[in-house]
GROMACS .gro file of C-alpha atoms in nm:
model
  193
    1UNK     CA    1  -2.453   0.791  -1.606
    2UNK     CA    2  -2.571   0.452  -1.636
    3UNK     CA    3  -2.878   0.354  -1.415
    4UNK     CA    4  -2.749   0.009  -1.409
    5UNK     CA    5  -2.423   0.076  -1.231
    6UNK     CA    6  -2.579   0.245  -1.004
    7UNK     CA    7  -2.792  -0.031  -0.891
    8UNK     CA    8  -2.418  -0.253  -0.875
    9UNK     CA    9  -2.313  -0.006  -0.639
   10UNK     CA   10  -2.532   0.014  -0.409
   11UNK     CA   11  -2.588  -0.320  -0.424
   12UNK     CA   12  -2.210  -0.356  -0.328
   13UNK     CA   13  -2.298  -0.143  -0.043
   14UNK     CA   14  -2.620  -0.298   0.076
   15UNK     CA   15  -2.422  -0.608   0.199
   16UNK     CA   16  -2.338  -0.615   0.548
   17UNK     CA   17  -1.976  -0.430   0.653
   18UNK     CA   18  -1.961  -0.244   0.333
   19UNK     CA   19  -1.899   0.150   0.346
   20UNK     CA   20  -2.140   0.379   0.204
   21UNK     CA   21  -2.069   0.667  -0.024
   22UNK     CA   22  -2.023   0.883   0.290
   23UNK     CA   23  -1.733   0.682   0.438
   24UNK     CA   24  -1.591   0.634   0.139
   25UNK     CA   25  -1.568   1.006   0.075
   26UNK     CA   26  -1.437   1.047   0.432
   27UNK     CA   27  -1.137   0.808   0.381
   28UNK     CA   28  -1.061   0.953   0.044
   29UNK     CA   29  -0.986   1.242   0.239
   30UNK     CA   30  -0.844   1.118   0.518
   31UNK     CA   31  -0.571   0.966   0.262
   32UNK     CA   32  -0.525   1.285   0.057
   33UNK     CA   33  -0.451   1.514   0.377
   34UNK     CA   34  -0.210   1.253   0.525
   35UNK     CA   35   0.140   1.342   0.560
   36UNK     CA   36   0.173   0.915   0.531
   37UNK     CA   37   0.040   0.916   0.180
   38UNK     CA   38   0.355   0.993  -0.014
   39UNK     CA   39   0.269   1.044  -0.403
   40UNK     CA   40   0.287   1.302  -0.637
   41UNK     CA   41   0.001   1.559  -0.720
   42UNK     CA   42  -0.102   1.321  -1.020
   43UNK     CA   43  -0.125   1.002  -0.801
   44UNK     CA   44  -0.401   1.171  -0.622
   45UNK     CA   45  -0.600   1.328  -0.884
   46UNK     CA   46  -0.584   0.939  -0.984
   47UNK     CA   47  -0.704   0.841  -0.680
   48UNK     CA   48  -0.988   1.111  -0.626
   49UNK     CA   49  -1.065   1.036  -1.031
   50UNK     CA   50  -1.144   0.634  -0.975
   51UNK     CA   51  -1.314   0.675  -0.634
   52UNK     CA   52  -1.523   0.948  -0.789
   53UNK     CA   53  -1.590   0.768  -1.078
   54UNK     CA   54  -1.681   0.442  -0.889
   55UNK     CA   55  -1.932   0.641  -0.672
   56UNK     CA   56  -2.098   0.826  -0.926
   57UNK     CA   57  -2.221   0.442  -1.141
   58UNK     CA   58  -1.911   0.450  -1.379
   59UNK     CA   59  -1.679   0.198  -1.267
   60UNK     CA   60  -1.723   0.072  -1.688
   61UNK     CA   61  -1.558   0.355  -1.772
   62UNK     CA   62  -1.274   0.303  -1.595
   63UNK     CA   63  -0.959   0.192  -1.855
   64UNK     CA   64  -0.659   0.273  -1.977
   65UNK     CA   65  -0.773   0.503  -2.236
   66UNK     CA   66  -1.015   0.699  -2.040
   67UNK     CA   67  -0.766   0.763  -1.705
   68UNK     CA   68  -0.518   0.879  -1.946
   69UNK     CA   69  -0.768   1.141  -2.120
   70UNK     CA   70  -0.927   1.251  -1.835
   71UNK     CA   71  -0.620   1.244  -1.561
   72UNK     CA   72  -0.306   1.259  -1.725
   73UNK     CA   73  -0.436   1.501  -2.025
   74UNK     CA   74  -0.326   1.278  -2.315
   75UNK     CA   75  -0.528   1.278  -2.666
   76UNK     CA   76  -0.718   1.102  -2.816
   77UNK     CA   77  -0.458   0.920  -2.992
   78UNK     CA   78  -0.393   0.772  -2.666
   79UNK     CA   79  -0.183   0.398  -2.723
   80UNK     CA   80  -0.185   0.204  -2.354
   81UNK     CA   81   0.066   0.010  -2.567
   82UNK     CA   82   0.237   0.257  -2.636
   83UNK     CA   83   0.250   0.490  -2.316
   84UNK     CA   84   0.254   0.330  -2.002
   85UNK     CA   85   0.166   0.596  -1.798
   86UNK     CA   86  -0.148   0.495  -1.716
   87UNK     CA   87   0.002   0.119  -1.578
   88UNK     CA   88   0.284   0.296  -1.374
   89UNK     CA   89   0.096   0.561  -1.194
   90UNK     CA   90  -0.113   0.239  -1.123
   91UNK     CA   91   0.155   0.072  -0.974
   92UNK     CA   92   0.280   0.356  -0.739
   93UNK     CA   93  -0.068   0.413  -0.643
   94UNK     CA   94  -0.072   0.083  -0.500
   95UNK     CA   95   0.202   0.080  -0.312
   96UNK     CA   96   0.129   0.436  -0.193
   97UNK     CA   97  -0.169   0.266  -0.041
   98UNK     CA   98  -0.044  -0.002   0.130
   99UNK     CA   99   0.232   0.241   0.281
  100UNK     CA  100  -0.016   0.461   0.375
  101UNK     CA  101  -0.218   0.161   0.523
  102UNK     CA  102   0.045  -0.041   0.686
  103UNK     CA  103   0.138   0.337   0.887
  104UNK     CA  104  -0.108   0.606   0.931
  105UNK     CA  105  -0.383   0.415   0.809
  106UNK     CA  106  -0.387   0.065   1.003
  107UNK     CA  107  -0.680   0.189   1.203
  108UNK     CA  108  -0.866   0.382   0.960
  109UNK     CA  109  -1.202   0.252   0.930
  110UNK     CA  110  -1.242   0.217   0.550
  111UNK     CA  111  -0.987   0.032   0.327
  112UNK     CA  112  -0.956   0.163  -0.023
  113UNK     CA  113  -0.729  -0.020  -0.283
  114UNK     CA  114  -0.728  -0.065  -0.628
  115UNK     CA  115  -0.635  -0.438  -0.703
  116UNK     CA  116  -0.422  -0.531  -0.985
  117UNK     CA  117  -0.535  -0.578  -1.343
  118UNK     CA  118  -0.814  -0.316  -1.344
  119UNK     CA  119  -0.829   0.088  -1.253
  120UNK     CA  120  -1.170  -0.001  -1.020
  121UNK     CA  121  -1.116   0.042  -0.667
  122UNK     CA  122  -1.276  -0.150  -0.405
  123UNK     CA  123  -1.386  -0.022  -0.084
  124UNK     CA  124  -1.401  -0.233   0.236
  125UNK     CA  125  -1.427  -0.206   0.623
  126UNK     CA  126  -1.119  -0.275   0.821
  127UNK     CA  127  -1.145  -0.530   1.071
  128UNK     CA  128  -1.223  -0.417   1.427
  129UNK     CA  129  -0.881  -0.456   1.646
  130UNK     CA  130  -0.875  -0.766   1.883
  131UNK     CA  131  -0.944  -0.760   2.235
  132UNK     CA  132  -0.557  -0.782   2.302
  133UNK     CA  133  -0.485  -0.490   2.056
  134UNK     CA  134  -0.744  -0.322   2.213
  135UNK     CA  135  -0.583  -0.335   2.552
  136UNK     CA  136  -0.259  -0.271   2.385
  137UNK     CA  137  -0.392   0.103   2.315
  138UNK     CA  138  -0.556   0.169   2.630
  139UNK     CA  139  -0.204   0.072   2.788
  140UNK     CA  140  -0.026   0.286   2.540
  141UNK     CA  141  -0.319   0.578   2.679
  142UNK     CA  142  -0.271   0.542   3.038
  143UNK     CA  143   0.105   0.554   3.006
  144UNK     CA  144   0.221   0.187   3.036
  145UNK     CA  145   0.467   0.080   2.763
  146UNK     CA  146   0.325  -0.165   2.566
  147UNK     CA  147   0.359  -0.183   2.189
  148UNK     CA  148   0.026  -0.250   2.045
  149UNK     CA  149  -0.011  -0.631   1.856
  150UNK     CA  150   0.190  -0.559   1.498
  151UNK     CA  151   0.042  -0.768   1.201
  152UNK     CA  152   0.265  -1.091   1.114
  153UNK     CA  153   0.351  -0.898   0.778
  154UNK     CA  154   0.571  -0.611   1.017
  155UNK     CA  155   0.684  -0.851   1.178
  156UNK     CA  156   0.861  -1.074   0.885
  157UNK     CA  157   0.941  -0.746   0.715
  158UNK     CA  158   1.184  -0.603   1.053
  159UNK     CA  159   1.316  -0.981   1.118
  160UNK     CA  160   1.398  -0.979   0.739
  161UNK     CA  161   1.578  -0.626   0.737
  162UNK     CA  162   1.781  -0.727   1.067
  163UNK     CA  163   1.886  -1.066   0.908
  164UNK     CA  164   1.993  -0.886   0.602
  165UNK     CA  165   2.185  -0.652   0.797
  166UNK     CA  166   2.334  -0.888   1.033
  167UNK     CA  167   2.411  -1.113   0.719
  168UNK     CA  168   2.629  -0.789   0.553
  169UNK     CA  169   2.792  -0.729   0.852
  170UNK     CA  170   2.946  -1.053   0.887
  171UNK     CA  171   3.022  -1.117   0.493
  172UNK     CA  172   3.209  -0.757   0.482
  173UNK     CA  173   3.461  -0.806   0.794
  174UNK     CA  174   3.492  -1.145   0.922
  175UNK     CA  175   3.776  -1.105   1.077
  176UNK     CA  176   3.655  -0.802   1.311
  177UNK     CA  177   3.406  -1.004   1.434
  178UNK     CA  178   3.555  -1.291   1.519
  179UNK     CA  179   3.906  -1.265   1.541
  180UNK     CA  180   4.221  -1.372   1.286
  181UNK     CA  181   4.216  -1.655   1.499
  182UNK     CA  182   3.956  -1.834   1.395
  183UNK     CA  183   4.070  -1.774   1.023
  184UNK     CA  184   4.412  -1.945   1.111
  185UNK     CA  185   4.234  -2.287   1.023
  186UNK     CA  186   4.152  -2.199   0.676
  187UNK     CA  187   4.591  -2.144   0.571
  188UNK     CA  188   4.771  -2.433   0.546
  189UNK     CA  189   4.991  -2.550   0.801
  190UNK     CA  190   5.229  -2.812   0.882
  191UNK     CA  191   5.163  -2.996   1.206
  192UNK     CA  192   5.492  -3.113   1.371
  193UNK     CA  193   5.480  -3.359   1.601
   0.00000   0.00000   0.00000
């Protein structure tokens, strides 16, 4: 273990709104026992691998060649160029998180990804809920009906998927929807007058 990273880490987690090692550890769980975090057995040994790794000084060792020794059991004739595997459980890990994050996890305290390019995660607080969200919950407690505040990114995504449904609907059957009627002007006719 490197003395050096060390120091980078807690450094890291010195500044103001980072997580320490505790919370960290804490989310990691959180994330491995939720029913939201859909991956298989290998995307969370991945995910328990680089947060350990990261916490213990030794985000350097984190590359291709070392997550595929050490996670996916591959030799040490390991090619990333080769075999991908390394890249693609990457990939799914990612958008495991965000899944996980944009359901179960959209008020968990601690925000773990793993951005793109590199196997390092970071670790980050998530942003305390607005005063309007916050009422939003305490209506949703006391019985009231009111959704709480969805982020902007939700909100494109259902418009989007309605649109695109809507849009199907119309292209597919025309003619149920609005009548041969209105299709009448679209055949040629003679006008007699």
């Amino acid at each position: 273990m490197a003395a050096g990273t060390n120091v980078a880490f807690a450094r890291e987690s010195d500044r103001p709104g980072s997580p320490d090692a505790g919370e960290i550890r804490a989310q990691l769980a959180r994330i491995l026992a939720s029913t939201e975090f859909i991956i298989p057995e290998r995307g969370r040994h991945f995910l328990s691998y680089v947060v350990d790794q990261t916490l213990l000084g030794r985000a350097d060792r984190l590359k291709s060649f070392t997550v595929a020794n050490d996670v996916f059991g591959r030799s040490s004739d390991f090619d990333p160029q080769r075999d991908s595997v390394v890249r693609l459980e990457a990939g799914r890990l990612r958008m495991a998180l965000e899944r996980y994050y944009l359901a179960a996890g959209d008020s968990d305290p601690v925000i773990i990804d793993i951005p793109k390019g590199a196997y390092v995660p970071h670790f980050r607080r998530q942003p305390p809920l607005s005063v309007s969200a916050k009422a939003s919950e305490i209506a949703l407690v006391s019985g009231n009906v009111i959704p709480p505040a969805w982020p902007q990114r939700r909100r494109f995504l259902i418009a989007a998927i309605v649109a695109a449904m809507v849009g199907s609907l119309l292209v597919s059957r025309p003619e149920r929807w609005f009548g041969p009627a209105s299709f009448d002007l679209l055949s040629p006719s003679i006008l007699v007058a």
